[in-house]
Short mmCIF file of C-alpha atoms in Angstrom, two decimals:
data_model
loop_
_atom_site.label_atom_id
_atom_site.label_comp_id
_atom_site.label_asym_id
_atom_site.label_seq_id
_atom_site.Cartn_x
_atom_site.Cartn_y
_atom_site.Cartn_z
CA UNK A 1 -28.34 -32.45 44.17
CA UNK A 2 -28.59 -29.63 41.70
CA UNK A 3 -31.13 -28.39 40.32
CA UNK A 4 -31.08 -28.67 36.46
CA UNK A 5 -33.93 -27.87 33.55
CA UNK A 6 -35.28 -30.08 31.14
CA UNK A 7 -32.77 -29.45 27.78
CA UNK A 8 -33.79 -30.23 24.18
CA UNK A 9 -32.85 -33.24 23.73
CA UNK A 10 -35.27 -34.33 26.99
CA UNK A 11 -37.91 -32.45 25.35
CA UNK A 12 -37.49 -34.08 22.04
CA UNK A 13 -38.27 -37.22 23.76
CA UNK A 14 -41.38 -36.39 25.38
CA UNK A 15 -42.54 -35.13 22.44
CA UNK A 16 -41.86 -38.71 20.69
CA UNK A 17 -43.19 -40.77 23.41
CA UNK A 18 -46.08 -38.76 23.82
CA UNK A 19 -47.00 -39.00 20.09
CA UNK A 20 -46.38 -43.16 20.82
CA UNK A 21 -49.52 -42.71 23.20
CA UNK A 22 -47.09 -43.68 25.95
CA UNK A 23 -48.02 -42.68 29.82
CA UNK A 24 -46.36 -39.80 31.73
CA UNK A 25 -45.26 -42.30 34.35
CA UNK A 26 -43.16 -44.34 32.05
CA UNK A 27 -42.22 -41.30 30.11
CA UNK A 28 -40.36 -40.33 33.28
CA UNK A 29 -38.55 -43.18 34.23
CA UNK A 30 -37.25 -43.51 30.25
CA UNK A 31 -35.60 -39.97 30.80
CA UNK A 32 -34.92 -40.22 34.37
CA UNK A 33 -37.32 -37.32 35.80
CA UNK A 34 -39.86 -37.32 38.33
CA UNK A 35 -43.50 -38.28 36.57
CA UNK A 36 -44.40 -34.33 38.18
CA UNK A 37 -41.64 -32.51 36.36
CA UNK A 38 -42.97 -34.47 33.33
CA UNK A 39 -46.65 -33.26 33.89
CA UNK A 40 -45.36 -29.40 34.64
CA UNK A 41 -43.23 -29.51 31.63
CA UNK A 42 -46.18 -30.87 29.11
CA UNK A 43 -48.80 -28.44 30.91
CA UNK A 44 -46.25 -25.34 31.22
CA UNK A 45 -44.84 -25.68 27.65
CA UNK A 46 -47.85 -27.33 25.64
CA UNK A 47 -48.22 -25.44 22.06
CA UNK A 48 -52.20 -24.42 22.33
CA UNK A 49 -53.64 -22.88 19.07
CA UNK A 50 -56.86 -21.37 19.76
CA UNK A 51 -58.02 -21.16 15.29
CA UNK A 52 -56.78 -24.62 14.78
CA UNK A 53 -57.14 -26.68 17.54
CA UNK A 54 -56.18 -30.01 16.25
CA UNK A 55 -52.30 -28.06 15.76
CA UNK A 56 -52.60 -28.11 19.77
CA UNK A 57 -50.05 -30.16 21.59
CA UNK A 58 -46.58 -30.82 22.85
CA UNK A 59 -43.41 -30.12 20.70
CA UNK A 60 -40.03 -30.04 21.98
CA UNK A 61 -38.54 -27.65 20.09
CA UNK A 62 -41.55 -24.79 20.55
CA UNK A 63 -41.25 -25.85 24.20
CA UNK A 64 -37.62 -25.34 24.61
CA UNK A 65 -38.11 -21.64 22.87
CA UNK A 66 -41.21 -20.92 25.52
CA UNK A 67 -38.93 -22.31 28.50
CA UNK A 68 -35.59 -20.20 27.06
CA UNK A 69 -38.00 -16.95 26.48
CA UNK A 70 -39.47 -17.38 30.71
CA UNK A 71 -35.94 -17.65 31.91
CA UNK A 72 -35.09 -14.42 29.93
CA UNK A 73 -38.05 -12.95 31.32
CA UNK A 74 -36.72 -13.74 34.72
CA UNK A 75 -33.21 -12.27 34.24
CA UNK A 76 -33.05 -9.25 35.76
CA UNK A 77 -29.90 -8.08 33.25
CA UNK A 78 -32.06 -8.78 30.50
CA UNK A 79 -34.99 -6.93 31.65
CA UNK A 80 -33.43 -4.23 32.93
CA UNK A 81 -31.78 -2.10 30.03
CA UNK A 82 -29.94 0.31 32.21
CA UNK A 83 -28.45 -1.97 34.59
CA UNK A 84 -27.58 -4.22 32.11
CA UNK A 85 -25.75 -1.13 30.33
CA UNK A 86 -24.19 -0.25 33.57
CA UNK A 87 -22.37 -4.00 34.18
CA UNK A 88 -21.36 -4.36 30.29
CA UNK A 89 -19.54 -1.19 31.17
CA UNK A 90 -17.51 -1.89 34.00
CA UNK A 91 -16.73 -5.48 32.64
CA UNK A 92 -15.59 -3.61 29.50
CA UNK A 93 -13.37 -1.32 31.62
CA UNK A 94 -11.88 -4.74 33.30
CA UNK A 95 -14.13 -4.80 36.71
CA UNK A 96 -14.50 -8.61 37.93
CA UNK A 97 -18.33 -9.62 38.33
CA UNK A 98 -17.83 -9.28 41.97
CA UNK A 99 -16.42 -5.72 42.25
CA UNK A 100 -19.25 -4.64 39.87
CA UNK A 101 -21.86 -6.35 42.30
CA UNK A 102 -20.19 -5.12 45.36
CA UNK A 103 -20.23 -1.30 44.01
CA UNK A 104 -23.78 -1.36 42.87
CA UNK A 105 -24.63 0.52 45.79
CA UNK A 106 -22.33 3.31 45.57
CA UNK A 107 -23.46 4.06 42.20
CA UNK A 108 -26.73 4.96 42.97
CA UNK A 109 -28.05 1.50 41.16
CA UNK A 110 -31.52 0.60 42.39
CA UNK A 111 -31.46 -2.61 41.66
CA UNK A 112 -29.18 -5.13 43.13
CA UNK A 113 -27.52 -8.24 41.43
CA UNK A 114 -25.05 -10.98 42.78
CA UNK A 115 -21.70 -11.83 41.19
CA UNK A 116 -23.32 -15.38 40.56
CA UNK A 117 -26.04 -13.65 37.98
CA UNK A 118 -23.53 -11.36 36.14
CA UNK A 119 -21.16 -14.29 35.79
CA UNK A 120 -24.44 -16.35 34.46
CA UNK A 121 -25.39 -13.85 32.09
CA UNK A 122 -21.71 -13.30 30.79
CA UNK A 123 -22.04 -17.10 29.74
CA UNK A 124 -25.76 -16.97 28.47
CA UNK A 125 -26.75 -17.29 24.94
CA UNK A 126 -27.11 -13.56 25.31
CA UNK A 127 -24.03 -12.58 26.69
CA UNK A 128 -21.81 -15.02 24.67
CA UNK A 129 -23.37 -13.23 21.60
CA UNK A 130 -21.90 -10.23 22.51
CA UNK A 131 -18.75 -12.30 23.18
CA UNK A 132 -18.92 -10.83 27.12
CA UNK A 133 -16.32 -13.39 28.48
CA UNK A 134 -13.23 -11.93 26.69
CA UNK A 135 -13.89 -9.03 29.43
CA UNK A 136 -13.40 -10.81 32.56
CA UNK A 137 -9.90 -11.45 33.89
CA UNK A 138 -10.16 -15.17 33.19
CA UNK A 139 -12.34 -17.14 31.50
CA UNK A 140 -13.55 -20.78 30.54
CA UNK A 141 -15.84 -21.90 27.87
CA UNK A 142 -18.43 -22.54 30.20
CA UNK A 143 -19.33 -21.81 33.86
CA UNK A 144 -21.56 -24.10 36.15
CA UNK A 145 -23.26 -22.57 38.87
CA UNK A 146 -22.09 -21.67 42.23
CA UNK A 147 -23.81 -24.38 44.41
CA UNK A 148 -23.60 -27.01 41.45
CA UNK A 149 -19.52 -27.15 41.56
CA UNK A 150 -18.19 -29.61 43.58
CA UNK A 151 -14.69 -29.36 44.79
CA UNK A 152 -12.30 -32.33 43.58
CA UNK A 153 -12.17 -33.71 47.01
CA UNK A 154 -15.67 -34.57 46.84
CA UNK A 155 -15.25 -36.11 43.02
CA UNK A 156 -12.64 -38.33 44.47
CA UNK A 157 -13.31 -38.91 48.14
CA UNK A 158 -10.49 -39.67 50.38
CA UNK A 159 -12.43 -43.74 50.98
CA UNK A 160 -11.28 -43.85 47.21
CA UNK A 161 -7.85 -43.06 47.96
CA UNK A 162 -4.50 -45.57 46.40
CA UNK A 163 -4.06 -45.97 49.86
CA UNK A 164 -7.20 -48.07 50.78
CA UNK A 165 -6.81 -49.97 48.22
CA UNK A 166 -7.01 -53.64 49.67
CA UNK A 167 -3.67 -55.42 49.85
CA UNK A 168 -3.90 -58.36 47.04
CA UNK A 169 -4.18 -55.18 45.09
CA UNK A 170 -1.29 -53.68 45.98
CA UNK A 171 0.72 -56.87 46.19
CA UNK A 172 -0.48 -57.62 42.65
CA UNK A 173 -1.33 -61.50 43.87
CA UNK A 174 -5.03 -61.62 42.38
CA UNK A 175 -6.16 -61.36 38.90
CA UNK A 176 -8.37 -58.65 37.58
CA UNK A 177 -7.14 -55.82 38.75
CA UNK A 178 -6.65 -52.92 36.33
CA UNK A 179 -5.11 -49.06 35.95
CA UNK A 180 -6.60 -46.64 33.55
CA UNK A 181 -5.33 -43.34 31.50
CA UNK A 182 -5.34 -41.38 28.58
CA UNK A 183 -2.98 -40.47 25.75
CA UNK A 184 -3.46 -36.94 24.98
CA UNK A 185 -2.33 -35.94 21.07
CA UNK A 186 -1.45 -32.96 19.42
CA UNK A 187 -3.89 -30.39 19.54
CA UNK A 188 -5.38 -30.41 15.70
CA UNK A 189 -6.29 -33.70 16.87
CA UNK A 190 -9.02 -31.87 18.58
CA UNK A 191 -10.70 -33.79 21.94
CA UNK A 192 -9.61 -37.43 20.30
CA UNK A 193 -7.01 -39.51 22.34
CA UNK A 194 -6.55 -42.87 23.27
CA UNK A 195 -7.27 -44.64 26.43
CA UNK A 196 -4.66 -47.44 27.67
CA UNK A 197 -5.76 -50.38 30.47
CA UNK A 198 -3.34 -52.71 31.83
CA UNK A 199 -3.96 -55.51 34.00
CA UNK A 200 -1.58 -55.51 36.90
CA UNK A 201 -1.05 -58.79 37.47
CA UNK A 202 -0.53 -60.07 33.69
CA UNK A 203 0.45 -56.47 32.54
CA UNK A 204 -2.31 -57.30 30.25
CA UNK A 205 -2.83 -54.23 28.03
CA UNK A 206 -6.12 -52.87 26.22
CA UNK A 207 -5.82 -49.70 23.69
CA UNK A 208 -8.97 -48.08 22.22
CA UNK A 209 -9.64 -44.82 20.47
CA UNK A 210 -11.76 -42.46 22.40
CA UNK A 211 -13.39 -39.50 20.19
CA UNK A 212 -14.32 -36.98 23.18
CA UNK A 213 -12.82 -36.25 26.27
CA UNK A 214 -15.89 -35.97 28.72
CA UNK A 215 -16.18 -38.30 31.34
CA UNK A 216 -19.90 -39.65 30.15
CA UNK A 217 -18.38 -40.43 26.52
CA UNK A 218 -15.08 -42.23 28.37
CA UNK A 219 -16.96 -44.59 30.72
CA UNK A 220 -19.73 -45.65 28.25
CA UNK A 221 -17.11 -46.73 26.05
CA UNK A 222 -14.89 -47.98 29.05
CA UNK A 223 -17.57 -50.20 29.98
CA UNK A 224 -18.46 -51.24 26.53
CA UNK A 225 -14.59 -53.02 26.59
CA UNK A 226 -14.79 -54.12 29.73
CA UNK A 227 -18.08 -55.98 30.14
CA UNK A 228 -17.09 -58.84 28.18
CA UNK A 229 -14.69 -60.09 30.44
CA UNK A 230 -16.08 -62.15 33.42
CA UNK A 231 -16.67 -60.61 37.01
CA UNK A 232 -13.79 -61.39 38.55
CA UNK A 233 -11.37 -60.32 35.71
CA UNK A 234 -12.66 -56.91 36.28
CA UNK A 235 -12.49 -56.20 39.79
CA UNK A 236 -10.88 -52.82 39.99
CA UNK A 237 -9.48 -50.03 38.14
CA UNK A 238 -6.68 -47.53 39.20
CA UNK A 239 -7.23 -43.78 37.88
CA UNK A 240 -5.15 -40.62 38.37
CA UNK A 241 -7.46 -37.65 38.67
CA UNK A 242 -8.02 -36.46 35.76
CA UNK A 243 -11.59 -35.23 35.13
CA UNK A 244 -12.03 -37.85 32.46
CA UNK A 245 -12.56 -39.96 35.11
CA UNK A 246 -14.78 -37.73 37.33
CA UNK A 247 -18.28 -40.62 36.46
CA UNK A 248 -16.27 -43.15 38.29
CA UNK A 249 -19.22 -43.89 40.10
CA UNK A 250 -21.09 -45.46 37.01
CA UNK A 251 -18.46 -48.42 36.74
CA UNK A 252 -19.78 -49.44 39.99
CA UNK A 253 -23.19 -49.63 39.19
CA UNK A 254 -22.58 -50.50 35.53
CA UNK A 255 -20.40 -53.26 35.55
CA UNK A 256 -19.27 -53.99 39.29
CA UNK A 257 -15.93 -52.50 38.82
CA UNK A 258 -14.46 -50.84 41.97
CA UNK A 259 -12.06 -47.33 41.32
CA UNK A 260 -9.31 -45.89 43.20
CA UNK A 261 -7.77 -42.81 42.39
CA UNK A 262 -3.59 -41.52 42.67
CA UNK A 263 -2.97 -38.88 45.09
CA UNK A 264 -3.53 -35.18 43.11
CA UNK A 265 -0.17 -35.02 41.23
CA UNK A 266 1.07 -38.17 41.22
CA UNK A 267 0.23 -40.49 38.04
CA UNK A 268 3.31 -42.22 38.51
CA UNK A 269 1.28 -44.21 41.28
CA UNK A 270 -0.47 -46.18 38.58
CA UNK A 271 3.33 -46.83 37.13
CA UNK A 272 2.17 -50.41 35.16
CA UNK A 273 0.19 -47.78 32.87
CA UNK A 274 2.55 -45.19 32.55
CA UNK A 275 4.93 -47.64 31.78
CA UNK A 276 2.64 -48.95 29.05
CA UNK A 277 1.83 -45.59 27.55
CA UNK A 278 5.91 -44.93 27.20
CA UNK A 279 6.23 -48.46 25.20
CA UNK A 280 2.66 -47.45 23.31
CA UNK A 281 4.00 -44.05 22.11
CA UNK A 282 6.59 -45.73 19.83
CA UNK A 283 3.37 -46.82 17.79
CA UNK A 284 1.39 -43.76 18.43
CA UNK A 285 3.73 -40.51 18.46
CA UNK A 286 1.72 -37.35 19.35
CA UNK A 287 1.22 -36.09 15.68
CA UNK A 288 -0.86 -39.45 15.12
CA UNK A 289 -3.48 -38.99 12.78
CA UNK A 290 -6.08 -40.46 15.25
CA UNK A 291 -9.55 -39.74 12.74
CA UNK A 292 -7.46 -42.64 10.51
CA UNK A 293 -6.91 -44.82 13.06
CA UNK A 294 -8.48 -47.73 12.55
CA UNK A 295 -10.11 -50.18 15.57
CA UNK A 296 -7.85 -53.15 13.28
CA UNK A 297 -4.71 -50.98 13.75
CA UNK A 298 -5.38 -50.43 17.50
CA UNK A 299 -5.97 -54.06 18.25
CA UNK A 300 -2.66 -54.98 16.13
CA UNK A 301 -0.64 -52.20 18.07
CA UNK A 302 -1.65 -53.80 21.74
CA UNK A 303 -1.49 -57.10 19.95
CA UNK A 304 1.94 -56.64 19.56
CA UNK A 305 2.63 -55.57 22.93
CA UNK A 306 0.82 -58.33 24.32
CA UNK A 307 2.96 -60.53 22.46
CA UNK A 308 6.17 -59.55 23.72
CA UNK A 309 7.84 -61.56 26.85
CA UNK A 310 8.32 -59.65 30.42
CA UNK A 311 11.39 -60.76 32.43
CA UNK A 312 8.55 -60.16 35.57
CA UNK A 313 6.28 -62.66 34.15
CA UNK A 314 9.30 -65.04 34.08
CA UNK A 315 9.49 -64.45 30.17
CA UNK A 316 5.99 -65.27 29.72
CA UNK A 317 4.01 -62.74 27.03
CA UNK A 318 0.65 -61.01 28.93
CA UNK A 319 -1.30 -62.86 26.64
CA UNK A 320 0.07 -66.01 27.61
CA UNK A 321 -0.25 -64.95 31.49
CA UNK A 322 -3.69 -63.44 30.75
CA UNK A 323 -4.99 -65.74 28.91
CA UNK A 324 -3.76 -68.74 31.86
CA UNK A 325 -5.68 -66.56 34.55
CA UNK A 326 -8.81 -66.13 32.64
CA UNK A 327 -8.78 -70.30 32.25
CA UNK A 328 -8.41 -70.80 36.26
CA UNK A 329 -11.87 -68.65 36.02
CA UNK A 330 -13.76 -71.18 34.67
#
């Protein structure tokens, strides 16, 4: 697992639970640390005033400045003016992080860094206010580190694959078996979109407004529409591999919902969703307004929808054919 420091937010609430009077231990379990990186934290970063002692004590945000100011302390490219100097100037004359580190040598540097900690300072508070990244030959917004990426393979293992799915699956004979995806907009829509769910048996089909992108934001919210429904009428979900879907693993452990993922390339594998999406853009073009979209117009557009007959539910609507599955569940 990767190692990762306490952020603000984490410190904010140890600061409120600790003015609550509550313990260390249960302070830790609320934000998901071991109780000893709790106790380092509070005895590391503790605000101590030696004129006014009753001032003394824990506050996040004077503890994230005294964790931020020992990292900088430990950065060799911000201690060290003239090496620092040295790798602004070869990234400004177009030198990739790791030609700069391999060269250090050959011009006469005494100090050694790795590509890994010019690339981290490029993307530091630091290096982003000098707007560093615009040097490099390609660049992202942000960088994790080397040993804390994780190749897709791994985000989607193969045991996940379409192809294990279990037959009745495949076959579309049982209920409560799902496929997921995302209607991306135009981009002044900035990260909003809308995720689509279709049931494959009943072709079933959910619409919701999602206002970020990430994966967190998509499952909570996922969840949050799916946990209503009984057990059994959420068995599985279908994915392509988008990195939306990259917290897969909470649905699992959140709600008891199994995924499986398309091969890379090929969302046309989950076809009862892309087919839903096609009929869904004649309500939702991509220059919808999203920000106005209401949850009352997005339940009357899959309303609609729901309320047309399939020829492969023998001219049934889905929420006829949904709504008859859901009653053999009780």
């Amino acid at each position: 697992m990767a190692h990762t420091e306490l952020d603000l937010h984490e410190r904010r609430a140890i600061e409120d639970m600790l003015s609550a009077k509550m313990p260390v231990s249960k302070i830790a379990v609320e934000i998901g640390r071991h109780r000893s990186t709790v106790y380092r934290e509070i005895n590391r970063n503790r605000f101590e005033d030696s004129e006014l002692s009753h001032l003394s004590g824990y506050y996040g945000v004077k503890a994230q400045r005294t964790a931020q100011s020992r990292r900088a302390r430990r950065q060799k490219l911000i201690r060290l003016e003239n090496l620092r100097a040295h790798v602004i100037d070869r990234l400004i004359a177009g030198w990739t992080p790791e030609q700069i580190a391999g060269r250090l040598g050959y011009d006469d540097q005494p100090v050694r860094v790795s590509h890994e900690t010019i690339y981290a300072h490029v993307y530091s508070p630091e290096g982003q206010s000098e707007q560093l990244a615009r040097h490099l030959p390609s660049r992202r917004k942000k960088r994790r580190p080397r040993y804390a990426r994780r190749p897709r393979g791994q985000i989607f293992p193969p045991d996940r694959s379409i192809h294990q799915r279990p037959e009745c699956v495949k076959t579309r004979e049982e209920f409560g078996d799902w496929e997921g995806g995302l209607m991306i907009f135009e981009r002044h829509t900035g990260k909003m979109n809308v995720a689509s769910l279709v049931e494959r048996k009943t072709r079933f089909a959910v619409l919701f407004r999602n206002n970020d992108r990430s994966s967190t934001h998509f499952m909570n919210k996922l969840m949050d529409v799916m946990e209503p429904l009984p057990q059994p009428a959420r068995r599985s979900i279908t994915f392509d591999r988008g990195f939306e879907f990259r917290e897969w693993r909470r649905l699992k452990s959140g709600i008891g919902t199994e995924s499986w993922f398309c091969d890379p390339q090929a969302p046309w594998q989950k076809g009862s969703v892309e087919n839903l999406n096609k009929r869904a853009r004649r309500y939702l073009p991509r220059d919808t307004q999203l920000a106005a979209l209401s949850n009352r117009k997005m339940k009357a557009i899959y309303d609609r929808l729901n309320g047309t007959p399939r020829k492969c539910l023998g001219w049934q609507t889905p929420t006829e054919a949904f709504r008859d599955e859901l009653m053999k569940l009780r």
